[in-house]
CSV table of C-alpha atoms in Angstrom, one decimal:
chain,number,residue,atom,x,y,z
A,8,UNK,CA,249.3,-28.6,220.0
A,9,UNK,CA,252.8,-29.6,219.0
A,10,UNK,CA,256.0,-27.8,220.1
A,11,UNK,CA,256.2,-26.0,216.7
A,12,UNK,CA,252.6,-24.7,216.6
A,13,UNK,CA,253.3,-21.7,218.8
A,14,UNK,CA,255.9,-20.5,216.2
A,15,UNK,CA,253.0,-20.0,213.8
A,16,UNK,CA,250.3,-18.7,216.1
A,17,UNK,CA,252.1,-16.6,218.7
A,18,UNK,CA,251.4,-12.9,218.5
A,19,UNK,CA,255.2,-12.3,218.1
A,20,UNK,CA,255.5,-15.0,215.5
A,21,UNK,CA,256.4,-14.3,211.9
A,22,UNK,CA,252.8,-14.5,210.6
A,23,UNK,CA,251.9,-11.4,212.7
A,24,UNK,CA,254.9,-9.2,212.0
A,25,UNK,CA,256.2,-7.2,209.1
A,26,UNK,CA,259.6,-8.6,208.3
A,27,UNK,CA,262.7,-6.5,207.8
A,28,UNK,CA,266.0,-7.6,206.3
A,29,UNK,CA,268.5,-6.7,209.1
A,30,UNK,CA,272.2,-6.4,208.5
A,31,UNK,CA,274.9,-7.0,209.2
A,32,UNK,CA,273.7,-10.3,210.5
A,33,UNK,CA,275.9,-10.3,213.7
A,34,UNK,CA,274.0,-7.2,214.8
A,35,UNK,CA,270.5,-8.5,213.9
A,36,UNK,CA,269.5,-9.1,217.5
A,37,UNK,CA,268.7,-12.4,219.3
A,38,UNK,CA,265.6,-13.5,217.3
A,39,UNK,CA,263.2,-16.3,218.1
A,40,UNK,CA,264.8,-19.0,220.2
A,41,UNK,CA,262.5,-21.6,218.7
A,42,UNK,CA,264.7,-21.4,215.6
A,43,UNK,CA,267.2,-23.3,217.7
A,44,UNK,CA,265.0,-25.4,220.0
A,45,UNK,CA,262.3,-26.7,217.6
A,46,UNK,CA,264.7,-28.6,215.3
A,47,UNK,CA,266.4,-30.3,218.3
A,48,UNK,CA,263.0,-31.4,219.6
A,49,UNK,CA,262.0,-32.6,216.2
A,50,UNK,CA,265.2,-34.6,216.2
A,51,UNK,CA,264.2,-36.4,219.3
A,52,UNK,CA,265.8,-34.3,222.1
A,53,UNK,CA,264.0,-34.5,225.4
A,54,UNK,CA,262.6,-31.4,227.0
A,55,UNK,CA,263.4,-31.2,230.8
A,56,UNK,CA,262.3,-27.6,231.1
A,57,UNK,CA,260.3,-26.5,234.2
A,58,UNK,CA,256.9,-25.2,233.4
A,59,UNK,CA,256.5,-21.5,234.4
A,60,UNK,CA,260.2,-21.0,234.9
A,61,UNK,CA,262.3,-19.0,232.4
A,62,UNK,CA,264.7,-21.8,231.8
A,63,UNK,CA,265.0,-24.3,228.9
A,64,UNK,CA,266.8,-27.6,229.3
A,65,UNK,CA,267.0,-30.0,226.4
A,66,UNK,CA,268.9,-33.3,226.3
A,67,UNK,CA,270.0,-35.2,223.2
A,68,UNK,CA,269.8,-39.0,223.0
A,69,UNK,CA,273.6,-39.0,223.2
A,70,UNK,CA,273.9,-37.0,226.4
A,71,UNK,CA,274.4,-33.4,225.1
A,72,UNK,CA,272.6,-30.7,227.1
A,73,UNK,CA,271.4,-27.4,225.8
A,74,UNK,CA,270.4,-24.7,228.3
A,75,UNK,CA,268.8,-21.4,227.6
A,76,UNK,CA,268.6,-19.2,230.7
A,77,UNK,CA,268.1,-15.4,230.2
A,78,UNK,CA,270.3,-13.3,232.4
A,79,UNK,CA,271.1,-9.6,232.3
A,80,UNK,CA,271.7,-7.9,229.0
A,81,UNK,CA,275.4,-7.7,229.6
A,82,UNK,CA,277.2,-8.9,226.4
A,83,UNK,CA,279.4,-11.1,228.5
A,84,UNK,CA,276.6,-13.2,230.0
A,85,UNK,CA,276.0,-16.6,228.5
A,86,UNK,CA,272.3,-17.1,227.8
A,87,UNK,CA,272.9,-20.3,225.7
A,88,UNK,CA,275.1,-23.1,227.0
A,89,UNK,CA,275.8,-26.4,225.2
A,90,UNK,CA,277.9,-29.3,226.6
A,91,UNK,CA,278.0,-33.1,226.9
A,92,UNK,CA,277.2,-34.7,230.3
A,93,UNK,CA,280.9,-35.7,230.7
A,94,UNK,CA,282.0,-32.1,230.4
A,95,UNK,CA,284.5,-32.8,227.7
A,96,UNK,CA,283.8,-29.5,225.9
A,97,UNK,CA,281.4,-26.5,226.1
A,98,UNK,CA,280.0,-23.7,224.1
A,99,UNK,CA,278.4,-20.5,225.5
A,100,UNK,CA,276.6,-17.7,223.6
A,101,UNK,CA,275.6,-14.3,224.8
A,102,UNK,CA,272.0,-13.1,224.8
A,103,UNK,CA,272.4,-10.8,221.7
A,104,UNK,CA,273.8,-13.7,219.6
A,105,UNK,CA,271.4,-14.2,216.6
A,106,UNK,CA,269.6,-17.5,216.9
A,107,UNK,CA,270.6,-18.3,213.3
A,108,UNK,CA,274.2,-18.2,214.3
A,109,UNK,CA,273.6,-20.3,217.5
A,110,UNK,CA,271.8,-22.7,215.2
A,111,UNK,CA,274.8,-23.0,213.0
A,112,UNK,CA,276.4,-24.8,216.0
A,113,UNK,CA,273.4,-26.7,217.3
A,114,UNK,CA,272.2,-27.9,213.9
A,115,UNK,CA,275.5,-29.7,213.5
A,116,UNK,CA,274.8,-31.7,216.7
A,117,UNK,CA,271.9,-33.5,214.9
A,118,UNK,CA,273.9,-34.4,211.8
A,119,UNK,CA,276.4,-37.2,211.5
A,120,UNK,CA,279.9,-35.6,211.8
A,121,UNK,CA,281.8,-35.7,208.6
A,122,UNK,CA,285.5,-36.7,208.5
A,123,UNK,CA,287.6,-34.4,206.4
A,124,UNK,CA,285.1,-31.6,206.6
A,125,UNK,CA,286.2,-28.1,205.4
A,126,UNK,CA,288.6,-26.2,207.7
A,127,UNK,CA,286.9,-23.2,209.4
A,128,UNK,CA,289.8,-21.0,208.5
A,129,UNK,CA,289.3,-21.7,204.8
A,130,UNK,CA,285.6,-20.8,205.1
A,131,UNK,CA,286.5,-17.5,206.7
A,132,UNK,CA,289.2,-16.8,204.2
A,133,UNK,CA,286.8,-17.5,201.3
A,134,UNK,CA,284.5,-14.9,202.7
A,135,UNK,CA,287.2,-12.2,202.8
A,136,UNK,CA,287.9,-12.4,206.6
A,137,UNK,CA,291.5,-11.5,207.2
A,138,UNK,CA,294.1,-12.8,209.7
A,139,UNK,CA,295.5,-10.6,212.4
A,140,UNK,CA,297.9,-10.9,215.4
A,141,UNK,CA,298.7,-8.6,218.2
A,142,UNK,CA,300.4,-9.0,221.6
A,143,UNK,CA,297.2,-10.5,223.2
A,144,UNK,CA,295.6,-12.7,220.6
A,145,UNK,CA,295.5,-13.9,217.0
A,146,UNK,CA,292.7,-14.9,214.8
A,147,UNK,CA,290.5,-13.7,211.9
A,148,UNK,CA,288.4,-10.5,211.5
A,149,UNK,CA,285.4,-9.9,209.3
A,150,UNK,CA,285.6,-7.5,206.4
A,151,UNK,CA,283.7,-4.7,208.3
A,152,UNK,CA,285.8,-5.3,211.4
A,153,UNK,CA,282.8,-6.0,213.6
A,154,UNK,CA,283.4,-9.7,214.2
A,155,UNK,CA,286.5,-11.6,215.3
A,156,UNK,CA,287.3,-15.3,216.0
A,157,UNK,CA,290.4,-15.7,218.0
A,158,UNK,CA,292.6,-17.5,220.5
A,159,UNK,CA,295.0,-16.2,223.1
A,160,UNK,CA,298.3,-17.9,223.7
A,161,UNK,CA,297.6,-18.6,227.4
A,162,UNK,CA,294.0,-19.8,226.7
A,163,UNK,CA,293.8,-22.3,223.8
A,164,UNK,CA,289.9,-22.1,223.9
A,165,UNK,CA,288.2,-20.1,221.2
A,166,UNK,CA,286.3,-16.8,221.5
A,167,UNK,CA,284.0,-15.1,219.0
A,168,UNK,CA,283.3,-11.4,219.6
A,169,UNK,CA,281.1,-8.8,217.9
A,170,UNK,CA,282.0,-5.3,218.9
A,171,UNK,CA,282.5,-1.7,217.6
A,172,UNK,CA,286.0,-0.4,217.9
A,173,UNK,CA,286.7,3.2,219.0
A,174,UNK,CA,289.6,5.4,218.0
A,175,UNK,CA,290.9,5.2,221.5
A,176,UNK,CA,291.3,1.4,221.1
A,177,UNK,CA,288.3,0.6,223.3
A,178,UNK,CA,285.8,-1.9,222.0
A,179,UNK,CA,282.0,-1.7,222.6
A,180,UNK,CA,281.1,-5.3,222.8
A,181,UNK,CA,277.6,-6.5,221.6
A,182,UNK,CA,278.0,-10.2,222.3
A,183,UNK,CA,280.6,-12.9,222.8
A,184,UNK,CA,280.6,-16.7,222.3
A,185,UNK,CA,283.1,-19.0,224.0
A,186,UNK,CA,284.2,-22.6,223.0
A,187,UNK,CA,286.3,-24.9,225.1
A,188,UNK,CA,289.5,-26.2,223.7
A,189,UNK,CA,288.1,-29.7,223.0
A,190,UNK,CA,285.0,-28.5,221.1
A,191,UNK,CA,284.7,-30.7,218.0
A,192,UNK,CA,285.9,-29.0,214.8
A,193,UNK,CA,282.7,-29.7,212.9
A,194,UNK,CA,280.6,-27.8,215.5
A,195,UNK,CA,282.9,-24.8,215.2
A,196,UNK,CA,282.7,-25.0,211.5
A,197,UNK,CA,278.9,-24.8,211.7
A,198,UNK,CA,279.2,-21.8,213.9
A,199,UNK,CA,281.7,-19.8,211.8
A,200,UNK,CA,279.8,-20.7,208.6
A,201,UNK,CA,276.6,-19.1,210.0
A,202,UNK,CA,278.5,-16.2,211.5
A,203,UNK,CA,280.3,-15.2,208.3
A,204,UNK,CA,277.3,-15.6,206.0
A,205,UNK,CA,276.9,-12.2,204.4
A,206,UNK,CA,273.1,-12.6,204.0
A,207,UNK,CA,270.9,-10.4,206.2
A,208,UNK,CA,268.5,-11.9,208.8
A,209,UNK,CA,264.7,-11.3,209.0
A,210,UNK,CA,263.6,-9.5,212.1
A,211,UNK,CA,260.7,-7.3,213.3
A,212,UNK,CA,261.2,-3.5,213.1
A,213,UNK,CA,263.7,-2.2,215.6
A,214,UNK,CA,265.1,-5.6,216.5
A,215,UNK,CA,268.8,-4.9,215.6
A,216,UNK,CA,271.5,-3.7,217.9
A,217,UNK,CA,274.3,-1.2,217.4
A,218,UNK,CA,274.7,0.1,213.9
A,219,UNK,CA,272.4,-2.4,212.2
A,220,UNK,CA,270.2,-1.3,209.3
A,221,UNK,CA,266.8,-2.5,208.2
A,222,UNK,CA,265.0,-2.6,204.9
A,223,UNK,CA,261.6,-4.2,204.3
A,224,UNK,CA,262.2,-7.9,203.5
A,225,UNK,CA,261.0,-9.6,200.4
A,226,UNK,CA,260.2,-12.7,202.5
A,227,UNK,CA,256.7,-12.8,203.9
A,228,UNK,CA,255.7,-14.2,207.2
A,229,UNK,CA,254.1,-17.2,205.4
A,230,UNK,CA,257.4,-17.9,203.7
A,231,UNK,CA,259.3,-17.8,207.0
A,232,UNK,CA,256.8,-20.3,208.5
A,233,UNK,CA,257.3,-22.6,205.5
A,234,UNK,CA,261.1,-22.3,205.9
A,235,UNK,CA,260.7,-23.2,209.6
A,236,UNK,CA,258.6,-26.3,208.7
A,237,UNK,CA,261.3,-27.3,206.3
A,238,UNK,CA,263.9,-27.0,209.0
A,239,UNK,CA,261.9,-29.4,211.2
A,240,UNK,CA,261.5,-31.9,208.4
A,241,UNK,CA,265.3,-31.7,207.7
A,242,UNK,CA,266.0,-32.2,211.5
A,243,UNK,CA,263.8,-35.3,211.6
A,244,UNK,CA,265.6,-36.7,208.5
A,245,UNK,CA,269.0,-35.9,210.0
A,246,UNK,CA,268.1,-37.6,213.3
A,247,UNK,CA,267.2,-40.8,211.3
A,248,UNK,CA,270.6,-40.7,209.6
A,249,UNK,CA,272.3,-40.1,212.9
A,250,UNK,CA,270.6,-43.1,214.5
A,251,UNK,CA,271.7,-45.3,211.7
A,252,UNK,CA,275.3,-44.0,212.0
A,253,UNK,CA,275.6,-44.6,215.7
A,254,UNK,CA,274.0,-46.6,218.5
A,255,UNK,CA,274.6,-45.5,222.1
A,256,UNK,CA,277.7,-43.4,222.0
A,257,UNK,CA,278.0,-39.7,221.2
A,258,UNK,CA,278.8,-39.3,217.5
A,259,UNK,CA,282.6,-39.5,217.3
A,260,UNK,CA,283.8,-35.9,216.9
A,261,UNK,CA,286.5,-34.8,214.5
A,262,UNK,CA,289.7,-33.8,216.1
A,263,UNK,CA,289.4,-30.7,218.3
A,264,UNK,CA,289.8,-27.5,216.3
A,265,UNK,CA,293.3,-26.6,215.4
A,266,UNK,CA,295.2,-24.8,218.1
A,267,UNK,CA,296.6,-21.3,217.8
A,268,UNK,CA,299.3,-22.7,215.5
A,269,UNK,CA,296.6,-23.0,212.8
A,270,UNK,CA,295.8,-19.3,213.0
A,271,UNK,CA,299.5,-18.5,212.9
A,272,UNK,CA,299.9,-20.4,209.6
A,273,UNK,CA,297.3,-18.1,208.1
A,274,UNK,CA,299.1,-15.1,209.3
A,275,UNK,CA,302.2,-15.8,207.3
């Protein structure tokens, strides 16, 4: 049995559940982690997980580690962690982060990085996200106000947060993601592209968090399985292209994402 077979036969897999279109996507709930891990394995990442222990450790041929370690359901706990062995950058995602949004980041790891790739601010602007700035931070906010991507002047790293705002000014946080200052720009671009996508996500009934809504999906379980198989084929093809593009070194990243000055430019 291959690593992908369980996706199709597991009792909680898509073939055995009625699918519901869950929106908005940041509130769809975690989803199936194999959406993230199976393509990495198909691309040649090694699995160093310990059998019988709730901990996943994958390693790329270029020395990048992915760790999935369930913790409490606090929105501030990092279930997913991604970083190279030299520690030059890091990314962390809370347990309620939809796997499709995590995969926006991890899928980019198995594709050759593209010089001159689109700026993440332009992607957010094209999807009607708006710039904001206050005394603590500045960044971009989604049209519904649920999601934000921001920096703080004293911390040039990036944070993404999905939360409900109260009239008192308090925010009820559903999940957060954090990215170190030196996180390559093309990886952040993959993340914000997946985060800001307006399309709903397929989930089982009752899977969403917060004020999410569900309607019966047009996609069948069989179609979701076929889409997953296509993801694995695409991952294998991307891995072949990546091997041709590089030898032993980590694919040279684009320059780190623009600092807080980039956000300031959009606020003008």
